[in-house]
PDB file of C-alpha atoms in Angstrom:
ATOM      1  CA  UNK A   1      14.325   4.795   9.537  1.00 72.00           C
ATOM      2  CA  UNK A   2      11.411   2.465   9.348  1.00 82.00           C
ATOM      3  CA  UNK A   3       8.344   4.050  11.075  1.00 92.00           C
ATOM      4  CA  UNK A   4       6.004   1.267  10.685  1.00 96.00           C
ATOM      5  CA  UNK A   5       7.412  -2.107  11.997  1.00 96.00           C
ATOM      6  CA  UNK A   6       6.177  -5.808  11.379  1.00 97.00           C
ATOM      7  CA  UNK A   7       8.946  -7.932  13.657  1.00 92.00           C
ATOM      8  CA  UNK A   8       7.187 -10.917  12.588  1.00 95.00           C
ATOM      9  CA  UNK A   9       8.476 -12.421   8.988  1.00 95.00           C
ATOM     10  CA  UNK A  10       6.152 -15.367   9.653  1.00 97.00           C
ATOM     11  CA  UNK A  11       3.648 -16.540  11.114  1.00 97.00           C
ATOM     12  CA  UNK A  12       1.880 -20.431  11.051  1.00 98.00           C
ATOM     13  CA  UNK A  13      -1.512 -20.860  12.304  1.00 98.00           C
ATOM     14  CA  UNK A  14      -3.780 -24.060  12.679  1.00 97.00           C
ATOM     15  CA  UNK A  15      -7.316 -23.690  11.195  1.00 97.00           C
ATOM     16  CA  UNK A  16      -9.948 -22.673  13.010  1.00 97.00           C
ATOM     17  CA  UNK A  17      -7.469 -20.507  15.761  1.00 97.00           C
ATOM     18  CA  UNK A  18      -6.968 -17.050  15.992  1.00 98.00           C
ATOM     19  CA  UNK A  19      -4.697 -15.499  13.849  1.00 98.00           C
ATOM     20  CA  UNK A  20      -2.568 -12.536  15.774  1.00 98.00           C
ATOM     21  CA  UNK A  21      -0.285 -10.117  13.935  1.00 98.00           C
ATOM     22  CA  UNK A  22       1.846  -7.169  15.176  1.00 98.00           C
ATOM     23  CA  UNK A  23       2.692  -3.931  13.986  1.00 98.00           C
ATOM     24  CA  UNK A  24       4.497  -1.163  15.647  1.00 97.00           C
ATOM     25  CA  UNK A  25       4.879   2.342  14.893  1.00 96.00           C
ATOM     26  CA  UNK A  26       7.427   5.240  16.189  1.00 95.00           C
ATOM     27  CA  UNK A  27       5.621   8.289  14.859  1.00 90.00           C
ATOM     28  CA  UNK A  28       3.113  10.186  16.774  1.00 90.00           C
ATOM     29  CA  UNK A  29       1.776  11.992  13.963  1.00 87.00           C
ATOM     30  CA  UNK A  30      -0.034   8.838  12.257  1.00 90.00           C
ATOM     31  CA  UNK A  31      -3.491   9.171  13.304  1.00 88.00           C
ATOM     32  CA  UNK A  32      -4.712   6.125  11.131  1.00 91.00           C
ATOM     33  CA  UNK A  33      -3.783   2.448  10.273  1.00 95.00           C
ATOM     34  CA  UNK A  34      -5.039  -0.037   8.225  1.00 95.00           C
ATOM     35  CA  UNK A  35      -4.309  -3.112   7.069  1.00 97.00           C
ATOM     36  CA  UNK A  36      -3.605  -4.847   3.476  1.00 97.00           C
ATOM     37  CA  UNK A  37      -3.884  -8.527   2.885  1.00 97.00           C
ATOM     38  CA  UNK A  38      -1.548  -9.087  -0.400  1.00 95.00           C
ATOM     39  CA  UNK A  39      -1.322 -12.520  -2.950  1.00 93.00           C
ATOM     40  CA  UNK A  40       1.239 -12.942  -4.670  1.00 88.00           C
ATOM     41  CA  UNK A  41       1.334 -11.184  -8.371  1.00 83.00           C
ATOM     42  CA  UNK A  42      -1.662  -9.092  -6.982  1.00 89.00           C
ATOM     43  CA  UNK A  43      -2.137  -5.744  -6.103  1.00 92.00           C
ATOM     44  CA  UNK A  44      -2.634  -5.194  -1.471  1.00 95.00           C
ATOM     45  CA  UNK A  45      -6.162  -5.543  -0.752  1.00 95.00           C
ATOM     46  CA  UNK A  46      -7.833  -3.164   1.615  1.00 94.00           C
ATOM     47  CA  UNK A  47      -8.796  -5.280   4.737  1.00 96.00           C
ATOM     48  CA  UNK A  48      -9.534  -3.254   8.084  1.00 96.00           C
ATOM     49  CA  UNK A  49      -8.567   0.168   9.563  1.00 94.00           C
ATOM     50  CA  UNK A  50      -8.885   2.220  12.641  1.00 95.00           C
ATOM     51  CA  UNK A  51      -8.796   6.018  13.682  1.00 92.00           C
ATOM     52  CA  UNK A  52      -6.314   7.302  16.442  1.00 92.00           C
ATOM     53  CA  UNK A  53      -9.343   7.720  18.181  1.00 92.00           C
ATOM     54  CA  UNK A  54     -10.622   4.386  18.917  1.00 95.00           C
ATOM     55  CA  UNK A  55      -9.179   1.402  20.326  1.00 96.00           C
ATOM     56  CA  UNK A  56     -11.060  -1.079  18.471  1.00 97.00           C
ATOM     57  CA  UNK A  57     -12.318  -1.638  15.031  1.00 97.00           C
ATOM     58  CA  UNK A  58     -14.175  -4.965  14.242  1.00 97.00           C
ATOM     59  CA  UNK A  59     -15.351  -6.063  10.667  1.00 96.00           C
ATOM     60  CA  UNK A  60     -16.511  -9.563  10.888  1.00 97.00           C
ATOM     61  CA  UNK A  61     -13.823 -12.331  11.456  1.00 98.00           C
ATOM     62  CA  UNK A  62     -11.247  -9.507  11.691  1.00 98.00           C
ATOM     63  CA  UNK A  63     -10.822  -6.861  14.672  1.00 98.00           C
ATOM     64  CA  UNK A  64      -7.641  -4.457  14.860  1.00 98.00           C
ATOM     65  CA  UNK A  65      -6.745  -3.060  18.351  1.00 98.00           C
ATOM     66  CA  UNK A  66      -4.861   0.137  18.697  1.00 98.00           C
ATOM     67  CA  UNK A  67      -3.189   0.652  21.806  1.00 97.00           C
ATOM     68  CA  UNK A  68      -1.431   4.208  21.391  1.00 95.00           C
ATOM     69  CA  UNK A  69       0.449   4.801  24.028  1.00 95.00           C
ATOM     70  CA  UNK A  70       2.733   1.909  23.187  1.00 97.00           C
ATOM     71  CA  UNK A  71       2.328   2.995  19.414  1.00 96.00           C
ATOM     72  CA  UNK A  72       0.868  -1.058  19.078  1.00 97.00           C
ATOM     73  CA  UNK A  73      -1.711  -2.412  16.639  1.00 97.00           C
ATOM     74  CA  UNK A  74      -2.416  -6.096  16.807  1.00 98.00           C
ATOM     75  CA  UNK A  75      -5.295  -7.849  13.875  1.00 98.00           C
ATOM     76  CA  UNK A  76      -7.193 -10.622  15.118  1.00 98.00           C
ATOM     77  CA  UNK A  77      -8.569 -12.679  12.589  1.00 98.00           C
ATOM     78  CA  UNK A  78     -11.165 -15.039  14.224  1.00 98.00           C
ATOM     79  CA  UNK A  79     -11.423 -18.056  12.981  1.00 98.00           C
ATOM     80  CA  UNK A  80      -8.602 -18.350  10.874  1.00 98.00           C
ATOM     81  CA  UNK A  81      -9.304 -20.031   7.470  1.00 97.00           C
ATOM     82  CA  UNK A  82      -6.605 -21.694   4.466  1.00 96.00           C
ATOM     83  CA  UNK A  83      -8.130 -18.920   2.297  1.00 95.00           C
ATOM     84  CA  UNK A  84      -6.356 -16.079   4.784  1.00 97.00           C
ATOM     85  CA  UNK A  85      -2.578 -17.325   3.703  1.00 97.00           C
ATOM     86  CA  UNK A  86      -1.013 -14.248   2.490  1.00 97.00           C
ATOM     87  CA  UNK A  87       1.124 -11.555   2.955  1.00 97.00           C
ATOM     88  CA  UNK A  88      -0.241  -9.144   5.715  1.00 98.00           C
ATOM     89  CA  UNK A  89       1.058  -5.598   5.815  1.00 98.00           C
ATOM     90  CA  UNK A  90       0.009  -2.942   8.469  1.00 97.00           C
ATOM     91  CA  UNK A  91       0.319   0.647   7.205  1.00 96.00           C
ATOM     92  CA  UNK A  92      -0.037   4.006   8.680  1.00 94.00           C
ATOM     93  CA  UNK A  93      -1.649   7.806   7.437  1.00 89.00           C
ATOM     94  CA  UNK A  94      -1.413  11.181   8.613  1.00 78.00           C
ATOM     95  CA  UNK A  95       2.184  12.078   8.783  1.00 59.00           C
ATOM     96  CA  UNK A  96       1.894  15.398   7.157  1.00 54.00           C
ATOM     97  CA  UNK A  97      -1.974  16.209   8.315  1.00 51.00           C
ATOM     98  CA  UNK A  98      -2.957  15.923   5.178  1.00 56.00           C
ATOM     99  CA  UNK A  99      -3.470  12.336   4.295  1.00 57.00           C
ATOM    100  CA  UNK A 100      -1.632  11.691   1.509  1.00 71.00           C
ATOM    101  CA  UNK A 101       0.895   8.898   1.708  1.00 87.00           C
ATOM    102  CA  UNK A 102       0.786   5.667   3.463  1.00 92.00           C
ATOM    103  CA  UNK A 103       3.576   4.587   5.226  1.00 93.00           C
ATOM    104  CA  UNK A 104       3.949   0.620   5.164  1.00 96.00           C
ATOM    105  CA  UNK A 105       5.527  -2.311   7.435  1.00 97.00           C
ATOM    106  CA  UNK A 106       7.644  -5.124   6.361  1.00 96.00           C
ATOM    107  CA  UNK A 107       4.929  -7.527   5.998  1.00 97.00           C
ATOM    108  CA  UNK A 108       4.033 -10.776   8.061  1.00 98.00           C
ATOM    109  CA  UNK A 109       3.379 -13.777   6.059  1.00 97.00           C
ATOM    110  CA  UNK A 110       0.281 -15.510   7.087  1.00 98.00           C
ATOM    111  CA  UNK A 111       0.208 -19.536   6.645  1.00 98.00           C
ATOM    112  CA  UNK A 112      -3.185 -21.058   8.028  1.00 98.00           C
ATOM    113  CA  UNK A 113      -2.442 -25.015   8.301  1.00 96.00           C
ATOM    114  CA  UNK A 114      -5.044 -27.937   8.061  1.00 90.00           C
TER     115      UNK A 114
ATOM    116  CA  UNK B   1     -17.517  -0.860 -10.251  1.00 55.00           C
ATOM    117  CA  UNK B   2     -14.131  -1.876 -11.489  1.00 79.00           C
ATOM    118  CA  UNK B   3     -11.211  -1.590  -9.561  1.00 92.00           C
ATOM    119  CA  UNK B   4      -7.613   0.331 -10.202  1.00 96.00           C
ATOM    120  CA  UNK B   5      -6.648  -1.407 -13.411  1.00 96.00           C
ATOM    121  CA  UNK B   6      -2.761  -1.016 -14.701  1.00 97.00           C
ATOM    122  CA  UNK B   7      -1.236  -1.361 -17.743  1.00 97.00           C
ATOM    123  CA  UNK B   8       0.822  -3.645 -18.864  1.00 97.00           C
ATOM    124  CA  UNK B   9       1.054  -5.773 -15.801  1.00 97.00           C
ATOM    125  CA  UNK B  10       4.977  -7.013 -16.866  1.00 97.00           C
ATOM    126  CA  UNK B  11       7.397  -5.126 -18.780  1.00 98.00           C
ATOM    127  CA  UNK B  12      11.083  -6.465 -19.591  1.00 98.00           C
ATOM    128  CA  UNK B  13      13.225  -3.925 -20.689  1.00 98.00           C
ATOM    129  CA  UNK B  14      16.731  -3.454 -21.491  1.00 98.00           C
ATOM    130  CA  UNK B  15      18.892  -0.507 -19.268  1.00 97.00           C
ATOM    131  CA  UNK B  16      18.693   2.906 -20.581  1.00 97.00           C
ATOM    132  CA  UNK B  17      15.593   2.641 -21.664  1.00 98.00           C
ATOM    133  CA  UNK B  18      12.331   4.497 -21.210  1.00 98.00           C
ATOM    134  CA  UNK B  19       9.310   3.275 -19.972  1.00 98.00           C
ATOM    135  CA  UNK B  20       6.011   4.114 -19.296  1.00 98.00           C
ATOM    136  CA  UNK B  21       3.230   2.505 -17.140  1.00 98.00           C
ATOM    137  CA  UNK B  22      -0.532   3.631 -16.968  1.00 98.00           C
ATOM    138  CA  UNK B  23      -2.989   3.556 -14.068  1.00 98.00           C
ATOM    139  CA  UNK B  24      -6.735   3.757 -14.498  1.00 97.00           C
ATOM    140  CA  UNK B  25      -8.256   4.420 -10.577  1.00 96.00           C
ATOM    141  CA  UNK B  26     -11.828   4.240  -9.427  1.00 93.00           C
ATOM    142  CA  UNK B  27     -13.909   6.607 -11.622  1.00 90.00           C
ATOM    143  CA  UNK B  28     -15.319   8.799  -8.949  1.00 87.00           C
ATOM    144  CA  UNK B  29     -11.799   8.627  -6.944  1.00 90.00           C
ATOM    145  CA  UNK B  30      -9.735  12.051  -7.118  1.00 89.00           C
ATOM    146  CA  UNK B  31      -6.494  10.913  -5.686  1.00 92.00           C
ATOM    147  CA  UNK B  32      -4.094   8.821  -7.455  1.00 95.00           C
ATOM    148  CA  UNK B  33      -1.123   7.695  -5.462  1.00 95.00           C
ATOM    149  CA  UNK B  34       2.536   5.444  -7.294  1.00 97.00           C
ATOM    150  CA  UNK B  35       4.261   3.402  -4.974  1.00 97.00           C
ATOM    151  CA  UNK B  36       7.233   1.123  -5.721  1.00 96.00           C
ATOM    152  CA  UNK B  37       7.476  -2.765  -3.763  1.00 95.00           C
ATOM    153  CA  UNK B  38      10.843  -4.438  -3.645  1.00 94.00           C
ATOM    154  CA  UNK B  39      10.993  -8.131  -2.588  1.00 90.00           C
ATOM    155  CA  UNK B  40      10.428  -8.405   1.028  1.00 89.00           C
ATOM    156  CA  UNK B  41       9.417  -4.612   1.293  1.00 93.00           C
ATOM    157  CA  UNK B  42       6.438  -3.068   1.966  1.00 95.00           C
ATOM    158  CA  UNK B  43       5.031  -0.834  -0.767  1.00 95.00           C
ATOM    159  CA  UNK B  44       6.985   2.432  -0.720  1.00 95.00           C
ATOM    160  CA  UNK B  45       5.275   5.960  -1.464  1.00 94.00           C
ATOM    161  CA  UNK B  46       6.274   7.606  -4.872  1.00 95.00           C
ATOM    162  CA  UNK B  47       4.078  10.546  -5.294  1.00 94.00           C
ATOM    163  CA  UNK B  48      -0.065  11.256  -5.364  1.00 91.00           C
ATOM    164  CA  UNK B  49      -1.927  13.314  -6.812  1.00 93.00           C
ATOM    165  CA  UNK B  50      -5.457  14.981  -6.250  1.00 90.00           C
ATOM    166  CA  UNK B  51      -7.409  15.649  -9.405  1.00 90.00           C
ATOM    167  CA  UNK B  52      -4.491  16.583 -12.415  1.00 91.00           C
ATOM    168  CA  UNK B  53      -2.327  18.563  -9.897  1.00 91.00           C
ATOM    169  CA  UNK B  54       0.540  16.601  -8.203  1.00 91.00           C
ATOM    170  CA  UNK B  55       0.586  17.553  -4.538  1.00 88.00           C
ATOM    171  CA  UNK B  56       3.472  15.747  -3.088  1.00 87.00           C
ATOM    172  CA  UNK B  57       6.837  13.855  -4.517  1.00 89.00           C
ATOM    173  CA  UNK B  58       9.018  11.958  -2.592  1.00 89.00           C
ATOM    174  CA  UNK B  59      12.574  11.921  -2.360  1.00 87.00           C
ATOM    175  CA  UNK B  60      12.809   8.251  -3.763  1.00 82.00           C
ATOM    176  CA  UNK B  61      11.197   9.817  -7.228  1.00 85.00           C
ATOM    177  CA  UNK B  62      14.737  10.698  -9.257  1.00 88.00           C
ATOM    178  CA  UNK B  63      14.349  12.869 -11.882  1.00 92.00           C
ATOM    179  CA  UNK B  64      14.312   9.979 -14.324  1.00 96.00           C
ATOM    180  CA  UNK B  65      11.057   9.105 -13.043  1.00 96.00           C
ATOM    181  CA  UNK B  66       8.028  11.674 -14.026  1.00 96.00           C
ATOM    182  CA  UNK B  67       4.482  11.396 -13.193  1.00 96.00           C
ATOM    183  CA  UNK B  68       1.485  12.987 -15.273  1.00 96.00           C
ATOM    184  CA  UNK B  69      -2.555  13.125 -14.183  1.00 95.00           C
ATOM    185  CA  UNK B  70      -3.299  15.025 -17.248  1.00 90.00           C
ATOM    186  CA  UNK B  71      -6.821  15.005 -17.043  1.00 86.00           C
ATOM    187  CA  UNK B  72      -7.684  13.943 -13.763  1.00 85.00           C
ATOM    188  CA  UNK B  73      -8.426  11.059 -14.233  1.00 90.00           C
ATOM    189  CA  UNK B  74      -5.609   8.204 -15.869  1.00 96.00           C
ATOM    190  CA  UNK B  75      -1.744   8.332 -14.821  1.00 97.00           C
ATOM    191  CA  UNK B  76       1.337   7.572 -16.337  1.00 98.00           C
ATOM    192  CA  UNK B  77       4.538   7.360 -14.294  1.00 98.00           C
ATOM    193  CA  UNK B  78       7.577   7.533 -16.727  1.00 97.00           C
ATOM    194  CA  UNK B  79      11.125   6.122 -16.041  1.00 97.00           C
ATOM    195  CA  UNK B  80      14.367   7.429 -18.493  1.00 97.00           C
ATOM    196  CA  UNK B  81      16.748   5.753 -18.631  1.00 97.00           C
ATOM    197  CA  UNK B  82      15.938   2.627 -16.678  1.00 97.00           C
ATOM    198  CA  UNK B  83      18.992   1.146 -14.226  1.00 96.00           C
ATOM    199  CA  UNK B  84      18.886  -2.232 -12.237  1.00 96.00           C
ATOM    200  CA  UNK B  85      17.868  -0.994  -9.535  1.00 95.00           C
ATOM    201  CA  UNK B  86      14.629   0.471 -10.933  1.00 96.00           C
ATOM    202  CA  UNK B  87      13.211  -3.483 -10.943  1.00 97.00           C
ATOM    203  CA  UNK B  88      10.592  -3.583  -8.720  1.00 96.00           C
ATOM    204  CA  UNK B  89       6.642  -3.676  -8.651  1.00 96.00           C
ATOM    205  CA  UNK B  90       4.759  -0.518  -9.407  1.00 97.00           C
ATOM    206  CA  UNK B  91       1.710   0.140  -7.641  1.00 97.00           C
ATOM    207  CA  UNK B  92      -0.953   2.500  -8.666  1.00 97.00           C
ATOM    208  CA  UNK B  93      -3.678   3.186  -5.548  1.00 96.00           C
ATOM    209  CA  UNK B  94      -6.958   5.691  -5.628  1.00 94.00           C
ATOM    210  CA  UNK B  95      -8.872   7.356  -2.758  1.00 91.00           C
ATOM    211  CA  UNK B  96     -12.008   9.347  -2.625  1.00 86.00           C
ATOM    212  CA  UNK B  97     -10.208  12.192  -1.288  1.00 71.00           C
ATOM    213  CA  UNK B  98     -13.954  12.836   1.097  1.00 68.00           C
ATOM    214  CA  UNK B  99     -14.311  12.986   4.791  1.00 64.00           C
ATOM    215  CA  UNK B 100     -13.808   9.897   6.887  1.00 67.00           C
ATOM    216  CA  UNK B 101     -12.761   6.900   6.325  1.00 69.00           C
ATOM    217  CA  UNK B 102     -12.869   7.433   2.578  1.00 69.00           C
ATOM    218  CA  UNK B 103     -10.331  10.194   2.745  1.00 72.00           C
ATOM    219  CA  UNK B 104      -7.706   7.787   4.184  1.00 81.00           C
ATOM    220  CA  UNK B 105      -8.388   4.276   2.569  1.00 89.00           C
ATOM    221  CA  UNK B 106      -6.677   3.410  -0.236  1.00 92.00           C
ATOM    222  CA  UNK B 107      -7.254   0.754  -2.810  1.00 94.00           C
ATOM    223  CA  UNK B 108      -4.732  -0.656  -4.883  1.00 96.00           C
ATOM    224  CA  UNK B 109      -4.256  -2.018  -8.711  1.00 97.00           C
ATOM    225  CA  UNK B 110      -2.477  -5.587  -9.423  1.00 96.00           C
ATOM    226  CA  UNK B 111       0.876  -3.477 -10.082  1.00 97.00           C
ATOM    227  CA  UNK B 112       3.515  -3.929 -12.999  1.00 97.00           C
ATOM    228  CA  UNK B 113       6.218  -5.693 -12.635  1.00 96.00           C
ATOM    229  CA  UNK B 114       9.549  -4.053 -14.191  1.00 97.00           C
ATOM    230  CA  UNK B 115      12.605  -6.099 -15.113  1.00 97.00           C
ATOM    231  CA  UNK B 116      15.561  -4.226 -15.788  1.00 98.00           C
ATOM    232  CA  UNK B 117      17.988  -6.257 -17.567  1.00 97.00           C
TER     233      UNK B 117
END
Protein backbone atom coordinates (compact mmCIF):
# COMPACT_ATOMS: atom_id res chain seq x y z
CA UNK A 1 0.00 0.00 0.00
CA UNK A 2 1.56 3.28 -0.87
CA UNK A 3 0.95 5.82 1.98
CA UNK A 4 2.54 8.74 0.44
CA UNK A 5 1.21 9.50 -3.13
CA UNK A 6 2.70 11.80 -5.97
CA UNK A 7 -0.18 11.31 -8.94
CA UNK A 8 1.83 13.56 -10.94
CA UNK A 9 4.83 11.71 -13.06
CA UNK A 10 5.46 15.10 -14.68
CA UNK A 11 5.22 18.21 -14.59
CA UNK A 12 6.42 21.25 -17.34
CA UNK A 13 6.61 24.70 -16.21
CA UNK A 14 7.52 28.04 -18.10
CA UNK A 15 10.18 30.20 -16.34
CA UNK A 16 9.39 32.65 -14.19
CA UNK A 17 5.66 30.81 -13.14
CA UNK A 18 4.83 29.06 -10.22
CA UNK A 19 5.75 25.71 -9.92
CA UNK A 20 2.81 23.49 -8.05
CA UNK A 21 3.34 19.89 -6.95
CA UNK A 22 1.03 17.41 -5.13
CA UNK A 23 1.40 14.91 -2.64
CA UNK A 24 -1.14 12.94 -0.82
CA UNK A 25 -1.03 10.88 2.14
CA UNK A 26 -3.54 8.10 3.73
CA UNK A 27 -2.00 7.79 7.18
CA UNK A 28 -3.04 9.82 10.07
CA UNK A 29 -0.17 9.06 12.11
CA UNK A 30 2.46 11.18 9.95
CA UNK A 31 2.78 14.29 11.79
CA UNK A 32 5.60 15.69 9.44
CA UNK A 33 6.49 16.11 5.67
CA UNK A 34 9.15 17.36 3.85
CA UNK A 35 10.30 17.58 0.70
CA UNK A 36 13.54 16.31 -1.37
CA UNK A 37 14.64 17.82 -4.60
CA UNK A 38 16.84 14.84 -6.29
CA UNK A 39 19.51 15.07 -9.63
CA UNK A 40 20.16 12.47 -11.21
CA UNK A 41 23.31 10.20 -9.87
CA UNK A 42 22.92 12.34 -6.63
CA UNK A 43 21.88 11.69 -3.35
CA UNK A 44 17.75 13.70 -2.38
CA UNK A 45 18.48 17.02 -1.14
CA UNK A 46 16.65 18.34 1.85
CA UNK A 47 14.41 21.24 0.53
CA UNK A 48 11.37 22.33 2.87
CA UNK A 49 9.23 20.70 5.62
CA UNK A 50 6.28 21.33 7.79
CA UNK A 51 4.83 20.09 11.23
CA UNK A 52 1.20 18.62 11.49
CA UNK A 53 0.70 21.61 13.26
CA UNK A 54 0.92 24.33 10.84
CA UNK A 55 -0.56 24.94 7.61
CA UNK A 56 2.16 26.78 6.07
CA UNK A 57 5.86 26.68 5.91
CA UNK A 58 7.70 29.27 3.66
CA UNK A 59 11.56 29.28 2.97
CA UNK A 60 12.22 31.77 0.32
CA UNK A 61 11.02 30.94 -3.29
CA UNK A 62 9.48 27.75 -1.83
CA UNK A 63 6.26 27.48 0.54
CA UNK A 64 4.59 23.95 1.36
CA UNK A 65 0.88 24.01 2.43
CA UNK A 66 -0.55 21.28 4.53
CA UNK A 67 -4.10 20.92 4.46
CA UNK A 68 -4.82 17.85 6.89
CA UNK A 69 -8.02 17.10 6.77
CA UNK A 70 -7.76 16.09 3.14
CA UNK A 71 -4.28 14.48 4.07
CA UNK A 72 -2.92 17.23 1.02
CA UNK A 73 0.46 18.94 0.77
CA UNK A 74 1.02 21.11 -2.25
CA UNK A 75 5.02 23.04 -2.76
CA UNK A 76 4.94 26.24 -4.38
CA UNK A 77 8.03 27.22 -5.79
CA UNK A 78 7.80 30.97 -6.71
CA UNK A 79 9.41 31.94 -9.40
CA UNK A 80 10.31 28.92 -10.99
CA UNK A 81 13.90 28.84 -12.40
CA UNK A 82 15.83 26.13 -15.23
CA UNK A 83 18.06 25.38 -12.19
CA UNK A 84 14.76 23.73 -10.25
CA UNK A 85 14.47 20.72 -13.05
CA UNK A 86 14.61 17.68 -11.01
CA UNK A 87 13.05 15.00 -9.47
CA UNK A 88 10.74 16.21 -6.56
CA UNK A 89 9.72 13.71 -3.91
CA UNK A 90 7.36 14.52 -0.91
CA UNK A 91 7.96 12.28 2.12
CA UNK A 92 6.34 11.77 5.39
CA UNK A 93 7.62 11.03 9.43
CA UNK A 94 6.04 9.90 12.44
CA UNK A 95 4.41 6.64 11.72
CA UNK A 96 5.61 4.87 14.75
CA UNK A 97 5.91 8.16 17.20
CA UNK A 98 9.20 7.85 17.19
CA UNK A 99 10.64 9.40 14.12
CA UNK A 100 12.58 7.06 12.59
CA UNK A 101 11.78 6.23 9.00
CA UNK A 102 10.60 8.34 6.23
CA UNK A 103 8.06 7.20 4.17
CA UNK A 104 8.46 8.51 0.43
CA UNK A 105 6.14 9.33 -2.76
CA UNK A 106 6.66 8.33 -6.27
CA UNK A 107 8.32 11.41 -7.29
CA UNK A 108 7.16 14.31 -9.72
CA UNK A 109 9.62 15.29 -12.27
CA UNK A 110 10.06 18.96 -12.44
CA UNK A 111 10.99 20.51 -16.07
CA UNK A 112 11.19 24.47 -15.91
CA UNK A 113 11.14 25.61 -19.78
CA UNK A 114 12.71 28.86 -21.32
CA UNK B 1 30.93 20.65 7.40
CA UNK B 2 30.90 17.80 4.96
CA UNK B 3 27.99 16.05 4.08
CA UNK B 4 26.98 12.05 4.24
CA UNK B 5 29.76 10.71 2.07
CA UNK B 6 29.42 6.85 0.69
CA UNK B 7 31.68 4.54 -0.45
CA UNK B 8 32.20 3.36 -3.45
CA UNK B 9 29.57 5.26 -5.30
CA UNK B 10 29.20 2.13 -8.15
CA UNK B 11 29.81 -1.39 -7.60
CA UNK B 12 29.32 -4.18 -10.43
CA UNK B 13 29.20 -7.42 -9.12
CA UNK B 14 28.55 -10.81 -10.24
CA UNK B 15 25.33 -12.92 -8.38
CA UNK B 16 26.19 -14.69 -5.29
CA UNK B 17 28.39 -12.47 -4.26
CA UNK B 18 28.99 -10.38 -1.17
CA UNK B 19 29.15 -6.91 -0.91
CA UNK B 20 29.68 -4.28 1.30
CA UNK B 21 28.96 -0.48 1.16
CA UNK B 22 30.09 2.20 3.80
CA UNK B 23 28.37 5.39 4.95
CA UNK B 24 30.16 8.21 6.71
CA UNK B 25 27.06 10.74 8.18
CA UNK B 26 27.39 14.19 9.61
CA UNK B 27 29.90 14.05 12.51
CA UNK B 28 27.72 15.36 15.24
CA UNK B 29 24.56 13.33 13.70
CA UNK B 30 23.52 10.15 15.89
CA UNK B 31 21.12 8.53 13.56
CA UNK B 32 22.08 6.73 10.55
CA UNK B 33 19.26 5.55 8.37
CA UNK B 34 19.83 2.76 4.67
CA UNK B 35 17.30 3.10 2.22
CA UNK B 36 17.13 1.31 -1.15
CA UNK B 37 15.72 3.50 -4.65
CA UNK B 38 14.54 1.47 -7.59
CA UNK B 39 13.96 3.30 -10.92
CA UNK B 40 10.90 5.30 -10.72
CA UNK B 41 10.57 4.67 -6.85
CA UNK B 42 10.90 6.74 -4.15
CA UNK B 43 13.67 5.89 -1.69
CA UNK B 44 12.48 2.95 0.43
CA UNK B 45 13.38 2.60 4.30
CA UNK B 46 15.93 -0.25 5.16
CA UNK B 47 16.79 0.17 8.73
CA UNK B 48 18.34 3.24 11.14
CA UNK B 49 20.12 3.35 13.71
CA UNK B 50 20.74 5.78 16.75
CA UNK B 51 24.30 5.85 18.01
CA UNK B 52 25.83 1.89 17.43
CA UNK B 53 22.46 0.28 18.44
CA UNK B 54 20.06 -0.59 15.54
CA UNK B 55 16.56 0.43 16.59
CA UNK B 56 14.36 -0.62 13.80
CA UNK B 57 14.62 -3.16 10.58
CA UNK B 58 12.26 -3.40 8.04
CA UNK B 59 10.70 -6.21 6.50
CA UNK B 60 12.35 -5.44 3.01
CA UNK B 61 15.95 -6.13 4.91
CA UNK B 62 16.36 -10.20 4.08
CA UNK B 63 18.65 -11.82 6.05
CA UNK B 64 21.25 -11.56 3.32
CA UNK B 65 21.42 -8.02 4.00
CA UNK B 66 23.16 -6.99 7.56
CA UNK B 67 23.77 -3.63 8.87
CA UNK B 68 26.62 -2.66 11.47
CA UNK B 69 27.14 1.03 13.39
CA UNK B 70 30.00 -0.36 15.24
CA UNK B 71 31.15 2.62 16.75
CA UNK B 72 28.60 5.07 16.34
CA UNK B 73 29.67 6.68 14.03
CA UNK B 74 30.45 4.91 10.16
CA UNK B 75 28.01 2.10 8.68
CA UNK B 76 28.32 -0.71 6.59
CA UNK B 77 25.26 -2.44 5.15
CA UNK B 78 26.31 -5.97 3.86
CA UNK B 79 24.51 -8.02 1.11
CA UNK B 80 25.37 -12.19 0.76
CA UNK B 81 24.79 -13.50 -1.78
CA UNK B 82 23.69 -10.77 -4.14
CA UNK B 83 20.47 -11.70 -6.64
CA UNK B 84 19.09 -9.43 -9.53
CA UNK B 85 16.85 -8.04 -7.82
CA UNK B 86 19.18 -6.54 -5.20
CA UNK B 87 20.21 -3.74 -8.16
CA UNK B 88 19.18 -0.68 -7.00
CA UNK B 89 20.63 2.63 -5.39
CA UNK B 90 21.65 2.57 -1.78
CA UNK B 91 21.11 5.49 0.22
CA UNK B 92 22.77 6.29 3.43
CA UNK B 93 20.86 9.48 5.39
CA UNK B 94 21.88 11.10 9.05
CA UNK B 95 19.77 13.11 11.54
CA UNK B 96 20.59 14.91 14.68
CA UNK B 97 18.34 12.78 16.56
CA UNK B 98 17.49 16.53 18.87
CA UNK B 99 14.22 18.22 19.37
CA UNK B 100 12.49 19.92 16.49
CA UNK B 101 12.97 20.08 13.31
CA UNK B 102 16.38 18.46 13.62
CA UNK B 103 14.93 15.31 15.03
CA UNK B 104 12.91 14.72 11.82
CA UNK B 105 15.08 16.09 8.86
CA UNK B 106 17.11 13.94 7.18
CA UNK B 107 20.01 14.50 4.89
CA UNK B 108 21.12 12.19 2.42
CA UNK B 109 24.62 10.86 0.77
CA UNK B 110 25.03 10.59 -3.25
CA UNK B 111 24.11 6.71 -2.82
CA UNK B 112 25.84 3.58 -4.53
CA UNK B 113 24.69 2.24 -7.25
CA UNK B 114 24.65 -1.79 -7.29
CA UNK B 115 24.59 -3.81 -10.49
CA UNK B 116 23.86 -7.28 -10.11
CA UNK B 117 24.81 -9.13 -13.08
Amino acid sequence: DQQVKQNSPSLSVQEGRISILNCDYTNSMFDYFLWYKKYPAEGPTFLISISSIKDKNEDGRFTVFLNKSAKHLSLHIVPSQPGDSAVYFCAASGETGTASKLTFGTGTRLQVTL
Amino acid sequence: DTGVSQDPRHKITKRGQNVTFRCDPISEHNRLYWYRQTLGQGPEFLTYFQNEAQLEKSRLLSDRFSAERPKGSFSTLEIQRTEQGDSAMYLCASSLGSSGRAYYEQYFGPGTRLTVT
